[in-house]
Coordinates of C-alpha atoms in Angstrom, one line a residue:
Chain A
M1 CA 53.7 14.6 -24.4
T2 CA 54.5 18.0 -25.6
A3 CA 51.7 20.5 -26.4
S4 CA 51.8 22.1 -29.8
P5 CA 50.7 25.7 -30.1
A6 CA 48.0 24.8 -32.5
Q7 CA 46.2 22.4 -30.2
P8 CA 45.3 23.7 -26.7
I9 CA 46.5 21.5 -23.9
A10 CA 43.9 19.3 -22.2
L11 CA 44.3 17.7 -18.7
N12 CA 43.8 14.0 -18.5
D13 CA 42.2 11.9 -15.7
E14 CA 45.5 11.6 -13.9
D15 CA 45.9 15.4 -13.7
L16 CA 42.3 15.7 -12.6
T17 CA 42.8 13.2 -9.8
Y18 CA 46.0 15.0 -8.8
L19 CA 44.3 18.4 -8.7
L20 CA 41.4 17.0 -6.7
T21 CA 43.8 15.5 -4.2
V22 CA 45.6 18.8 -3.9
L23 CA 42.2 20.6 -3.3
R24 CA 41.1 17.9 -0.9
N25 CA 44.2 18.4 1.2
S26 CA 43.7 22.2 1.4
T27 CA 41.6 23.8 4.1
Q28 CA 41.5 27.1 2.3
P29 CA 40.4 28.1 -1.2
M30 CA 43.2 27.8 -3.7
T31 CA 43.9 30.2 -6.5
T32 CA 44.3 29.1 -10.2
Q33 CA 48.0 30.1 -10.0
Q34 CA 48.5 27.8 -7.0
L35 CA 46.9 24.9 -9.0
I36 CA 49.2 25.7 -11.9
D37 CA 52.2 25.6 -9.6
A38 CA 50.9 22.3 -8.3
L39 CA 50.6 20.9 -11.8
R40 CA 54.1 22.0 -12.6
G41 CA 55.4 20.4 -9.4
Q42 CA 53.7 17.1 -10.3
T43 CA 55.5 17.0 -13.6
R44 CA 58.9 17.6 -12.0
Chain B
M1 CA 31.9 -19.3 33.2
V2 CA 35.4 -19.2 34.6
L3 CA 38.0 -21.7 33.3
Q4 CA 41.2 -22.4 35.0
Q5 CA 44.0 -23.4 32.6
E6 CA 46.0 -26.2 33.8
K7 CA 49.7 -25.8 33.4
Q8 CA 51.3 -28.6 31.5
T9 CA 54.5 -30.1 33.0
V10 CA 57.5 -29.7 30.7
R11 CA 59.7 -32.7 30.6
F12 CA 63.4 -32.4 29.8
A13 CA 65.7 -35.1 28.5
G14 CA 69.4 -35.9 29.0
S15 CA 71.5 -36.7 32.1
P16 CA 70.1 -35.5 35.5
K17 CA 72.6 -32.7 35.5
D18 CA 71.4 -31.6 32.1
R19 CA 67.7 -31.8 33.2
E20 CA 68.4 -29.8 36.3
L21 CA 70.2 -27.1 34.3
A22 CA 67.5 -27.2 31.6
A23 CA 64.8 -26.7 34.3
R24 CA 66.6 -23.7 35.7
V25 CA 66.9 -22.2 32.3
F26 CA 63.3 -22.8 31.6
D27 CA 62.4 -21.0 34.9
L28 CA 64.4 -18.1 33.7
V29 CA 62.5 -18.2 30.4
L30 CA 59.1 -18.1 32.3
I31 CA 60.3 -15.0 34.2
H32 CA 61.7 -13.3 31.1
A33 CA 58.5 -13.9 29.1
R34 CA 56.0 -13.5 31.8
F35 CA 53.9 -11.0 29.8
M36 CA 54.0 -13.0 26.5
S37 CA 51.6 -15.5 25.2
D38 CA 52.2 -19.2 25.6
T39 CA 53.0 -19.8 22.0
A40 CA 55.0 -16.6 21.3
P41 CA 58.7 -17.3 20.4
V42 CA 61.1 -16.3 23.2
R43 CA 64.7 -15.6 22.4
I44 CA 67.5 -15.2 25.0
S45 CA 71.2 -15.3 24.2
L46 CA 73.2 -18.1 25.9
A47 CA 75.7 -15.5 27.1
S48 CA 73.1 -13.6 29.1
I49 CA 71.7 -16.9 30.5
A50 CA 75.2 -17.8 31.7
E51 CA 75.7 -14.4 33.2
F52 CA 72.4 -14.6 35.0
L53 CA 73.2 -18.1 36.4
D54 CA 76.6 -16.8 37.5
Q55 CA 74.9 -14.0 39.5
R56 CA 72.6 -16.6 41.1
S57 CA 75.7 -18.5 42.3
T58 CA 74.8 -21.5 40.1
P59 CA 77.3 -20.9 37.3
A60 CA 77.2 -22.9 34.1
S61 CA 79.5 -22.5 31.2
I62 CA 78.3 -21.9 27.6
D63 CA 79.2 -25.4 26.6
E64 CA 77.3 -26.9 29.5
L65 CA 74.3 -24.9 28.6
R66 CA 74.6 -25.8 25.0
A67 CA 74.8 -29.5 25.9
A68 CA 71.9 -29.3 28.4
L69 CA 69.6 -27.5 25.9
A70 CA 70.6 -29.7 23.0
A71 CA 69.4 -32.7 25.0
S72 CA 65.8 -31.4 25.0
P73 CA 65.3 -30.6 21.3
K74 CA 61.5 -30.5 21.7
V75 CA 61.7 -27.8 24.3
F76 CA 64.7 -25.8 23.2
A77 CA 66.3 -24.8 19.9
L78 CA 69.5 -22.9 19.3
E79 CA 69.8 -20.2 16.7
Q80 CA 72.9 -18.4 15.5
I81 CA 72.2 -14.6 15.2
D82 CA 75.1 -12.3 14.4
D83 CA 77.7 -14.7 15.7
E84 CA 75.8 -15.1 18.9
T85 CA 74.1 -18.3 20.0
V86 CA 70.4 -17.6 21.0
L87 CA 68.0 -19.9 22.8
L88 CA 64.6 -20.2 21.1
T89 CA 61.6 -21.6 23.0
S90 CA 58.2 -20.6 24.3
R91 CA 56.3 -20.4 27.6
A92 CA 54.5 -23.6 26.6
G93 CA 57.7 -25.5 26.6
Q94 CA 57.7 -26.2 22.9
V95 CA 59.9 -24.9 20.1
P96 CA 57.6 -22.4 18.4
S97 CA 56.8 -22.9 14.7
L98 CA 58.2 -19.9 12.8
V99 CA 56.5 -20.7 9.5
A100 CA 53.4 -18.5 9.0
A101 CA 50.2 -20.3 8.6
P102 CA 49.1 -20.2 5.0
S103 CA 46.5 -17.5 4.4
R104 CA 44.1 -18.8 1.8
H105 CA 41.5 -16.0 1.9
T106 CA 42.9 -12.6 2.7
F107 CA 41.1 -9.3 2.6
A108 CA 43.5 -7.8 0.1
Q109 CA 43.2 -10.8 -2.1
R110 CA 39.4 -10.5 -2.2
F111 CA 39.7 -7.0 -3.6
M112 CA 42.3 -7.9 -6.2
T113 CA 40.6 -11.0 -7.5
P114 CA 36.9 -10.5 -7.0
L115 CA 34.6 -13.5 -7.5
P116 CA 32.1 -13.0 -10.3
K117 CA 28.7 -11.8 -9.4
P118 CA 26.4 -14.8 -8.9
E119 CA 24.1 -15.0 -11.7
R120 CA 20.5 -15.4 -10.8
P121 CA 18.0 -17.2 -12.9
A122 CA 15.8 -15.0 -14.9
Q123 CA 12.6 -14.1 -13.0
P124 CA 9.4 -14.8 -14.9
V125 CA 7.6 -11.6 -15.9
R126 CA 4.8 -10.9 -13.6
E127 CA 1.5 -10.5 -15.3
R128 CA 0.2 -7.0 -14.9
P129 CA -3.2 -6.9 -13.2
R130 CA -5.7 -5.4 -15.5
V131 CA -9.2 -4.2 -15.1
Y132 CA -11.7 -6.6 -16.6
P133 CA -12.8 -5.2 -20.0
A134 CA -16.4 -5.2 -19.0
W135 CA -15.7 -2.6 -16.3
A136 CA -13.7 -0.4 -18.6
T137 CA -16.7 1.7 -19.9
L138 CA -19.4 3.3 -17.8
P139 CA -22.3 2.3 -20.1
S140 CA -21.6 -1.3 -19.8
I141 CA -21.7 -1.0 -16.0
L142 CA -24.9 1.0 -16.0
E143 CA -26.7 -1.1 -18.6
G144 CA -25.5 -4.3 -17.1
G145 CA -25.6 -6.1 -20.5
D146 CA -23.2 -8.6 -22.0
E147 CA -22.5 -10.1 -18.6
E148 CA -23.0 -13.6 -19.9
E149 CA -20.5 -13.1 -22.7
D150 CA -17.7 -11.4 -20.6
F151 CA -17.6 -13.4 -17.5
D152 CA -16.3 -16.8 -17.8
F153 CA -17.8 -19.0 -15.2
G154 CA -16.6 -22.2 -16.7
P155 CA -18.7 -24.6 -18.7
E156 CA -22.4 -24.4 -18.0
L157 CA -23.8 -27.4 -16.3
D158 CA -27.1 -28.7 -17.3
G159 CA -29.3 -30.3 -14.7
D160 CA -29.3 -33.6 -16.5
E161 CA -25.5 -34.1 -16.7
P162 CA -24.1 -33.4 -13.2
A163 CA -22.4 -36.8 -12.9
A164 CA -20.7 -36.6 -16.3
A165 CA -19.4 -33.1 -15.7
S166 CA -17.9 -34.0 -12.3
A167 CA -16.3 -37.0 -13.9
E168 CA -14.6 -34.7 -16.4
L169 CA -13.2 -32.5 -13.7
I170 CA -11.8 -35.5 -11.9
E171 CA -10.1 -36.7 -15.0
I172 CA -8.6 -33.3 -15.9
V173 CA -7.2 -32.3 -12.5
P174 CA -4.5 -34.9 -12.2
E175 CA -2.9 -34.2 -15.5
P176 CA -1.2 -30.9 -14.7
V177 CA 0.0 -32.2 -11.4
V178 CA 2.1 -34.8 -13.2
T179 CA 3.6 -32.4 -15.6
E180 CA 4.3 -29.7 -13.0
T181 CA 6.2 -32.0 -10.7
S182 CA 8.5 -33.4 -13.3
E183 CA 9.7 -30.1 -14.8
P184 CA 11.0 -28.4 -11.6
E185 CA 13.0 -31.4 -10.7
A186 CA 14.8 -31.2 -14.0
A187 CA 15.4 -27.6 -13.4
V188 CA 16.8 -28.2 -9.9
I189 CA 19.2 -30.7 -11.3
I190 CA 20.5 -28.3 -13.9
E191 CA 21.0 -25.5 -11.4
A192 CA 22.7 -27.7 -8.9
E193 CA 26.0 -27.6 -10.8
P194 CA 26.4 -24.2 -12.2
A195 CA 29.6 -23.7 -14.1
I196 CA 31.7 -21.1 -12.4
P197 CA 33.0 -18.6 -14.9
P198 CA 36.7 -17.6 -14.6
A199 CA 37.3 -14.6 -12.3
R200 CA 37.3 -11.3 -14.2
T201 CA 40.5 -9.4 -14.2
I202 CA 40.1 -5.6 -14.7
T203 CA 43.2 -4.0 -16.2
L204 CA 43.4 -0.3 -15.8
P205 CA 45.4 1.7 -18.3
V206 CA 48.3 3.5 -16.7
A207 CA 47.9 7.2 -17.4
A208 CA 50.9 9.4 -17.1
P209 CA 50.5 13.0 -15.9
T210 CA 50.5 15.6 -18.7
D211 CA 53.9 17.2 -19.2
V212 CA 53.2 20.9 -18.7
T213 CA 56.8 22.2 -18.8
G214 CA 56.4 24.0 -22.1
V215 CA 52.9 25.3 -21.5
D216 CA 52.4 28.9 -20.4
D217 CA 50.3 29.8 -17.4
L218 CA 47.4 31.3 -19.4
E219 CA 46.9 28.1 -21.4
L220 CA 47.2 26.0 -18.2
A221 CA 44.6 28.3 -16.5
T222 CA 42.2 27.7 -19.4
A223 CA 42.8 23.9 -19.2
I224 CA 42.2 23.9 -15.4
Q225 CA 39.0 26.1 -15.9
Q226 CA 37.7 23.6 -18.5
R227 CA 38.5 20.5 -16.5
L228 CA 37.7 21.5 -13.0
G229 CA 34.9 23.9 -13.9
A230 CA 32.9 21.0 -15.3
D231 CA 33.4 18.9 -12.2
A232 CA 30.4 19.2 -9.8
R233 CA 32.7 18.2 -6.8
V234 CA 34.7 21.4 -7.2
A235 CA 33.5 24.9 -6.1
N236 CA 34.8 27.8 -8.2
F237 CA 34.3 31.5 -7.9
G238 CA 36.5 33.8 -10.0
E239 CA 40.1 32.7 -9.5
H240 CA 39.5 30.6 -6.4
W241 CA 38.8 26.8 -6.2
M242 CA 37.9 24.5 -3.4
M243 CA 36.2 21.1 -2.9
E244 CA 32.5 21.8 -2.8
D245 CA 31.8 19.7 0.3
R246 CA 34.4 21.8 2.2
V247 CA 32.7 25.1 1.5
P248 CA 30.7 26.2 4.5
R249 CA 27.0 26.5 3.8
L250 CA 24.8 29.5 4.4
S251 CA 21.6 28.9 6.2
R252 CA 18.3 30.5 5.3
G253 CA 18.7 32.8 8.2
D254 CA 22.2 33.9 6.9
L255 CA 20.8 34.6 3.5
R256 CA 17.9 36.6 4.9
R257 CA 20.3 38.7 7.1
L258 CA 22.6 39.3 4.1
K259 CA 19.7 40.6 2.1
D260 CA 18.4 42.7 5.0
Y261 CA 21.8 44.3 5.4
L262 CA 22.1 45.1 1.7
Q263 CA 18.7 46.7 1.7
E264 CA 19.5 48.6 4.9
R265 CA 22.7 50.1 3.5
E266 CA 20.9 50.8 0.1
Q267 CA 23.9 50.1 -2.0
P268 CA 25.9 47.1 -3.3
L269 CA 28.4 45.8 -0.7
T270 CA 31.6 43.8 -1.0
D271 CA 32.1 40.3 0.2
D272 CA 34.5 41.7 2.8
D273 CA 31.7 43.8 4.3
L274 CA 29.2 41.0 4.2
S275 CA 31.6 38.5 5.8
Q276 CA 32.6 40.8 8.6
V277 CA 29.3 42.5 9.5
V278 CA 26.7 39.9 8.8
L279 CA 28.6 36.6 9.2
G280 CA 30.8 38.0 12.0
V281 CA 34.2 36.8 10.8
R282 CA 37.2 39.1 11.5
P283 CA 39.6 39.8 8.7
G284 CA 43.1 38.3 9.4
T285 CA 41.7 35.2 11.1
A286 CA 42.1 31.8 9.6
E287 CA 38.5 31.4 8.6
F288 CA 38.1 34.8 7.0
E289 CA 39.3 33.7 3.5
L290 CA 37.1 30.6 3.7
T291 CA 34.0 32.5 4.8
R292 CA 34.6 35.1 2.1
F293 CA 34.8 32.3 -0.5
A294 CA 31.8 30.6 0.9
T295 CA 29.9 34.0 0.7
N296 CA 30.7 34.4 -2.9
F297 CA 30.2 30.8 -3.9
R298 CA 26.9 30.3 -2.1
L299 CA 25.4 33.6 -3.1
S300 CA 26.3 32.9 -6.7
R301 CA 23.9 30.0 -6.5
E302 CA 21.1 32.2 -5.2
H303 CA 20.2 33.7 -8.6
R304 CA 16.8 34.9 -7.5
E305 CA 17.9 36.9 -4.5
F306 CA 21.4 38.0 -5.1
E307 CA 23.4 39.3 -8.1
F308 CA 27.1 39.6 -8.5
V309 CA 28.1 43.0 -9.6
G310 CA 31.8 43.1 -8.8
T311 CA 35.3 42.5 -10.2
T312 CA 38.1 40.2 -9.3
N313 CA 39.5 42.6 -6.6
Q314 CA 36.2 44.2 -5.5
R315 CA 33.5 41.6 -5.3
F316 CA 30.3 43.6 -4.9
W317 CA 26.9 41.9 -4.3
T318 CA 23.5 43.4 -4.8
T319 CA 19.9 42.3 -4.2
S320 CA 16.5 43.3 -5.3
G321 CA 15.0 46.5 -4.1
L322 CA 18.1 48.7 -4.0
P323 CA 17.9 52.2 -5.4
A324 CA 19.4 52.4 -8.9
I325 CA 22.8 54.0 -9.3
G326 CA 22.8 57.0 -11.6
T327 CA 20.3 58.9 -13.7
T328 CA 16.6 58.4 -13.6
R329 CA 16.0 60.7 -16.6
R330 CA 16.1 57.8 -19.0
K331 CA 15.6 54.1 -18.4
P332 CA 18.6 51.8 -18.6
N333 CA 17.1 50.1 -21.7
E334 CA 16.7 53.4 -23.4
L335 CA 20.3 54.4 -22.6
G336 CA 21.5 51.0 -24.0
T337 CA 19.5 51.6 -27.1
D338 CA 21.1 55.1 -27.5
Y339 CA 24.5 53.5 -27.3
R340 CA 23.7 50.6 -29.6
F341 CA 26.0 51.9 -32.3
L342 CA 29.0 51.2 -30.0
L343 CA 28.5 47.5 -30.6
E344 CA 30.0 47.8 -34.0
E345 CA 32.9 49.8 -32.7
L346 CA 34.0 47.3 -30.0
A347 CA 36.9 45.0 -30.5
A348 CA 36.0 41.5 -31.6
E349 CA 38.6 40.1 -29.1
P350 CA 38.8 42.7 -26.4
A351 CA 42.1 43.2 -24.5
Y352 CA 40.6 44.1 -21.2
R353 CA 42.8 46.3 -18.9
S354 CA 45.4 46.7 -21.5
L355 CA 45.3 50.5 -21.5
P356 CA 46.7 52.3 -18.4
A357 CA 44.6 55.5 -18.9
I358 CA 42.3 57.2 -21.4
D359 CA 41.4 60.9 -22.0
H360 CA 37.8 61.9 -22.9
T361 CA 36.0 65.0 -23.9
L362 CA 32.7 65.3 -22.1
T363 CA 29.6 65.7 -24.3
F364 CA 26.3 67.4 -23.4
Y365 CA 24.4 64.1 -23.4
E366 CA 27.0 62.5 -21.1
Y367 CA 26.9 65.5 -18.8
V368 CA 23.1 65.6 -18.4
H369 CA 22.9 61.9 -17.7
G370 CA 26.2 61.4 -15.8
L371 CA 27.4 58.8 -18.3
L372 CA 30.5 57.6 -20.0
P373 CA 30.2 55.5 -23.2
Y374 CA 31.6 51.9 -23.0
D375 CA 33.6 52.3 -26.3
A376 CA 36.6 50.4 -27.4
R377 CA 39.0 52.5 -25.4
L378 CA 37.0 52.2 -22.2
Q379 CA 36.7 48.5 -22.8
A380 CA 40.5 48.2 -23.0
L381 CA 40.7 50.1 -19.7
L382 CA 38.1 48.3 -17.6
P383 CA 37.9 44.6 -16.5
A384 CA 36.1 41.8 -18.2
P385 CA 33.0 40.3 -16.5
L386 CA 34.2 37.9 -13.8
V387 CA 31.3 35.5 -13.9
P388 CA 29.3 34.2 -16.9
N389 CA 26.2 36.3 -17.8
Q390 CA 27.4 39.1 -15.6
R391 CA 25.3 42.2 -16.6
S392 CA 27.0 44.9 -14.7
A393 CA 29.9 45.8 -12.4
V394 CA 30.0 48.3 -9.7
L395 CA 33.2 50.3 -9.7
T396 CA 34.7 53.1 -7.6
F397 CA 35.9 56.2 -9.3
E398 CA 38.1 58.3 -7.1
C399 CA 38.7 62.0 -7.8
P400 CA 41.9 63.0 -5.9
Q401 CA 41.3 66.7 -6.6
S402 CA 38.1 66.7 -4.6
F403 CA 38.9 63.7 -2.3
T404 CA 35.7 62.1 -3.3
T405 CA 35.0 58.6 -4.4
Y406 CA 32.0 57.8 -6.5
L407 CA 30.1 54.5 -6.8
V408 CA 29.5 54.0 -10.5
E409 CA 27.9 51.1 -12.4
L410 CA 29.3 49.7 -15.6
R411 CA 26.6 48.2 -17.8
Y412 CA 28.1 45.6 -20.0
P413 CA 26.9 45.5 -23.6
T414 CA 24.2 43.0 -24.5
P415 CA 23.7 41.6 -28.0
N416 CA 21.4 44.5 -29.0
R417 CA 22.3 47.3 -26.5
G418 CA 25.4 49.2 -26.0
G419 CA 27.3 49.5 -22.7
Y420 CA 27.9 52.5 -20.6
I421 CA 29.0 53.8 -17.2
L422 CA 26.5 55.7 -15.1
G423 CA 26.6 57.4 -11.7
L424 CA 28.9 60.3 -12.4
D425 CA 26.1 63.0 -12.2
D426 CA 27.5 64.6 -9.0
F427 CA 31.1 64.6 -10.3
Y428 CA 30.1 66.3 -13.5
T429 CA 27.8 68.8 -11.8
D430 CA 30.3 69.7 -9.1
H431 CA 33.4 70.1 -11.2
L432 CA 32.8 70.0 -15.0
V433 CA 30.9 71.5 -17.9
P434 CA 30.1 69.9 -21.3
G435 CA 33.3 70.0 -23.4
A436 CA 35.5 69.4 -20.3
L437 CA 38.6 67.2 -20.7
I438 CA 38.9 64.3 -18.2
S439 CA 41.3 61.5 -17.7
I440 CA 40.5 58.1 -16.3
S441 CA 43.4 55.9 -15.1
R442 CA 43.5 52.4 -13.7
T443 CA 44.9 51.3 -10.3
E444 CA 46.2 47.9 -9.1
N445 CA 42.7 47.2 -8.0
D446 CA 40.6 46.3 -11.1
G447 CA 37.5 47.7 -9.5
H448 CA 39.0 51.1 -8.5
Y449 CA 39.8 53.9 -11.0
R450 CA 41.1 57.5 -10.7
V451 CA 39.3 60.2 -12.6
E452 CA 40.8 63.6 -13.0
F453 CA 40.1 66.9 -14.7
I454 CA 42.4 69.8 -15.6
A455 CA 42.2 72.4 -12.9
E456 CA 42.1 75.9 -14.3
S457 CA 41.4 79.4 -13.0
D458 CA 37.8 80.6 -12.8
E459 CA 36.2 81.2 -16.2
N460 CA 32.7 82.6 -17.0
A461 CA 30.6 82.0 -20.1
R462 CA 27.0 81.6 -21.1
L463 CA 26.7 77.8 -21.6
L464 CA 23.9 75.6 -22.9
E465 CA 21.6 73.9 -20.4
L466 CA 18.4 72.0 -20.6
D467 CA 15.6 73.8 -18.7
E468 CA 13.2 71.1 -17.5
R469 CA 10.9 73.3 -15.4
R470 CA 7.9 73.2 -17.7
T471 CA 8.4 72.2 -21.3
P472 CA 12.0 71.1 -21.8
R473 CA 13.9 73.7 -23.7
Y474 CA 17.5 74.6 -24.4
V475 CA 18.6 77.8 -22.7
F476 CA 21.9 79.6 -22.2
R477 CA 22.8 80.6 -18.6
P478 CA 25.9 82.3 -17.2
T479 CA 28.2 79.6 -15.8
S480 CA 31.4 79.7 -13.9
F481 CA 33.8 76.8 -14.3
R482 CA 37.4 75.9 -13.3
C483 CA 38.2 73.0 -15.5
G484 CA 40.2 72.6 -18.8
V485 CA 37.9 72.4 -21.8
D486 CA 38.1 71.8 -25.5
P487 CA 37.2 75.2 -27.0
K488 CA 35.7 73.6 -30.2
T489 CA 33.2 71.6 -28.2
L490 CA 32.4 74.1 -25.4
L491 CA 28.7 74.9 -26.0
T492 CA 28.8 78.7 -25.7
E493 CA 26.1 81.0 -26.8
E494 CA 28.3 82.6 -29.3
K495 CA 28.9 79.4 -31.2
F496 CA 25.7 77.4 -30.5
G497 CA 23.3 80.4 -30.0
R498 CA 20.6 79.0 -32.3
F499 CA 19.9 76.2 -29.7
N500 CA 18.3 78.9 -27.5
G501 CA 14.6 78.2 -27.0
E502 CA 14.7 75.1 -29.1
K503 CA 12.9 72.0 -27.8
P504 CA 14.6 68.6 -27.8
V505 CA 13.7 66.7 -31.0
D506 CA 11.1 64.1 -31.1
E507 CA 11.9 60.5 -30.2
K508 CA 11.2 59.5 -33.8
I509 CA 13.9 61.9 -35.1
R510 CA 16.3 60.9 -32.3
R511 CA 16.3 57.3 -33.3
R512 CA 17.8 58.2 -36.7
P513 CA 21.4 59.6 -36.5
E514 CA 21.0 61.1 -40.1
S515 CA 17.9 63.1 -39.0
V516 CA 19.7 64.4 -35.8
V517 CA 22.7 65.4 -37.9
A518 CA 20.4 67.3 -40.3
V519 CA 18.7 69.1 -37.4
T520 CA 22.1 69.9 -35.9
F521 CA 23.2 71.5 -39.2
E522 CA 20.3 73.8 -39.0
R523 CA 21.2 74.8 -35.4
V524 CA 25.0 75.2 -35.8
G525 CA 25.6 75.6 -39.6
D526 CA 26.8 78.7 -41.3
S527 CA 24.8 79.7 -44.4
S528 CA 26.7 79.5 -47.6
E529 CA 25.1 79.7 -51.1
G530 CA 21.9 78.2 -49.8
N531 CA 23.7 75.4 -48.0
L532 CA 24.7 75.0 -44.4
S533 CA 28.3 74.4 -43.5
A534 CA 29.8 73.3 -40.2
E535 CA 33.1 72.0 -38.9
F536 CA 33.2 68.4 -37.9
A537 CA 34.1 69.2 -34.3
T538 CA 31.3 71.7 -33.9
L539 CA 28.9 69.3 -35.5
L540 CA 30.0 66.5 -33.2
A541 CA 29.4 68.6 -30.1
G542 CA 26.0 69.8 -31.5
V543 CA 24.8 66.3 -32.4
N544 CA 25.7 65.0 -28.9
V545 CA 23.2 67.4 -27.4
E546 CA 20.3 65.3 -28.6
R547 CA 21.7 61.8 -28.5
P548 CA 25.1 60.1 -28.3
I549 CA 27.0 59.8 -31.5
S550 CA 30.6 58.8 -31.7
A551 CA 33.1 60.5 -34.1
T552 CA 33.3 57.3 -36.1
L553 CA 29.5 57.1 -36.5
L554 CA 29.2 60.8 -37.4
R555 CA 32.0 60.4 -40.0
T556 CA 30.2 57.4 -41.4
V557 CA 26.9 59.2 -41.7
L558 CA 28.5 62.2 -43.4
E559 CA 30.7 60.2 -45.8
N560 CA 28.2 57.4 -46.7
D561 CA 25.2 59.5 -47.5
D562 CA 23.4 58.3 -50.6
S563 CA 20.7 61.0 -50.6
G564 CA 23.2 63.8 -51.3
A565 CA 22.2 65.8 -48.3
F566 CA 25.7 65.8 -46.8
S567 CA 29.0 66.4 -48.6
R568 CA 32.4 67.6 -47.7
D569 CA 33.0 71.4 -47.7
P570 CA 35.9 72.0 -50.1
E571 CA 36.5 75.5 -48.8
K572 CA 37.1 74.6 -45.2
E573 CA 39.3 72.0 -43.5
D574 CA 37.4 69.1 -42.1
A575 CA 34.0 70.7 -42.6
Y576 CA 30.8 69.4 -44.2
T577 CA 27.8 71.0 -45.9
Y578 CA 24.1 70.2 -45.7
V579 CA 21.4 71.0 -48.2
P580 CA 18.4 72.3 -46.1
G581 CA 15.1 70.5 -46.6
N582 CA 16.9 67.5 -48.0
T583 CA 16.5 65.2 -45.1
P584 CA 18.3 61.9 -45.6

């Protein structure tokens, strides 16, 4: 799925579950940039 | 109860020599597997058995062993593992069964193929107990009437017919008994063999993760904000995220101590201060980040007691009862109303912190109140509100020339009031005069800014001031200043002398920019053929004595005047004329 510039990207349930897992495994607050990096890592 | 397990005797087959050899091997098996259960499979290679027997001076060859063990197939079995013959038996003297018992009902299977929920027969609706209608109204109770109609005591019996009535009852009673007994039996028979519906299989759609390779960070941040921000399980403050149940909670006592400390210090404090001093967590320790996030997140939920007035890098918190920052000459609402015109000059889609620095010429109004207008340029220099509905942000303005840092408050615009910065009274009074040029530049910290003026040698002039001792009046007093100024806007007695002794205009006139411009023409204009003429810069400085007016607004007032009071002066460059008495 490739995002087009006209339509903003929306995260699906799989992404949400992944982000929640990442947050759950962290003992410190995470920044938005860290979550973005985690999402990119998931795709790779 | 203690039970003693009797050991069963193992019988071996074959020749006496084979039986004797088999018995020795079995003794060896019992020693080898002394800590194993009776039915556990025991494996020993024939080569190691032969070696053991050889050490015990009772040697037996591999072939002899093979023959002796093969003679007792119920006790021993031989396996070939990696080109090596291995004896298989158990402590019970039986060849163990290696086939796993069929598992008909496993835990995993129960989860994967759940049985359907047993369907219960529909429960009959219970009749709701109701008050008897006769009791519903007070008069019926007090009057005691209609009792004979409302209460049903059954058929009235006359004294002449007791035998007949009792006979009727006897006849009626058995009938329902017969019908009631027959129906439940039929129901029981039907329910005895319920048809088991097939097991439900739930198929979940396989969702692939979103491909974000071509998406930039800004768009991804927005998507994360939208998705996680709406999830109650996730705690969010600014740029930080965490699972809500992992964020430490603040007790009532913690909240009370935080509030007391803010009130004791009499100024907004950062989350760093609060975490260190009140909650006792040292910076640099593992829990400091967590405590700071917990402070921010938990306080953001206490709307009644605490208010966030910070930025991303300087997270200030305030509470009720703290002294206001800045001027007390005018109320915040009045200041916001004065700056209402700025709402039309702000960018529709502001680019916050896009400008590195701005220059500004100080007006009389700003000097008196210690203000800066939150116009489009200042908006592009300062940060956006960090949290929704944030009304103000406390910033620090550092003046490197005086080694002083000022705590100022940025009031964000509301739908009907303009924004402004207040709290610069001391900076202005100590270093500047109206008409001074200042520069404000940003730093890496979005809550900290550098404010500078142009240092000049001492200069003396009689400058405009507002004398508020009795009735407020404008006066000129000798003033010494050492800052760079714009000569066109410096309020000297030579240029603005007609202000001397004037009172500030009424609030009714102040509200209308056109009226203030007309009054200013009379104070600063040069008389020319019955009209008053003034340069735009002079007019701008004079108008801003009474109320804030931007150059844009002033230009609009002068250019778009339908009454004909204002017009361009054709004889001067960038000057306007005003017809006295013709108030727009």
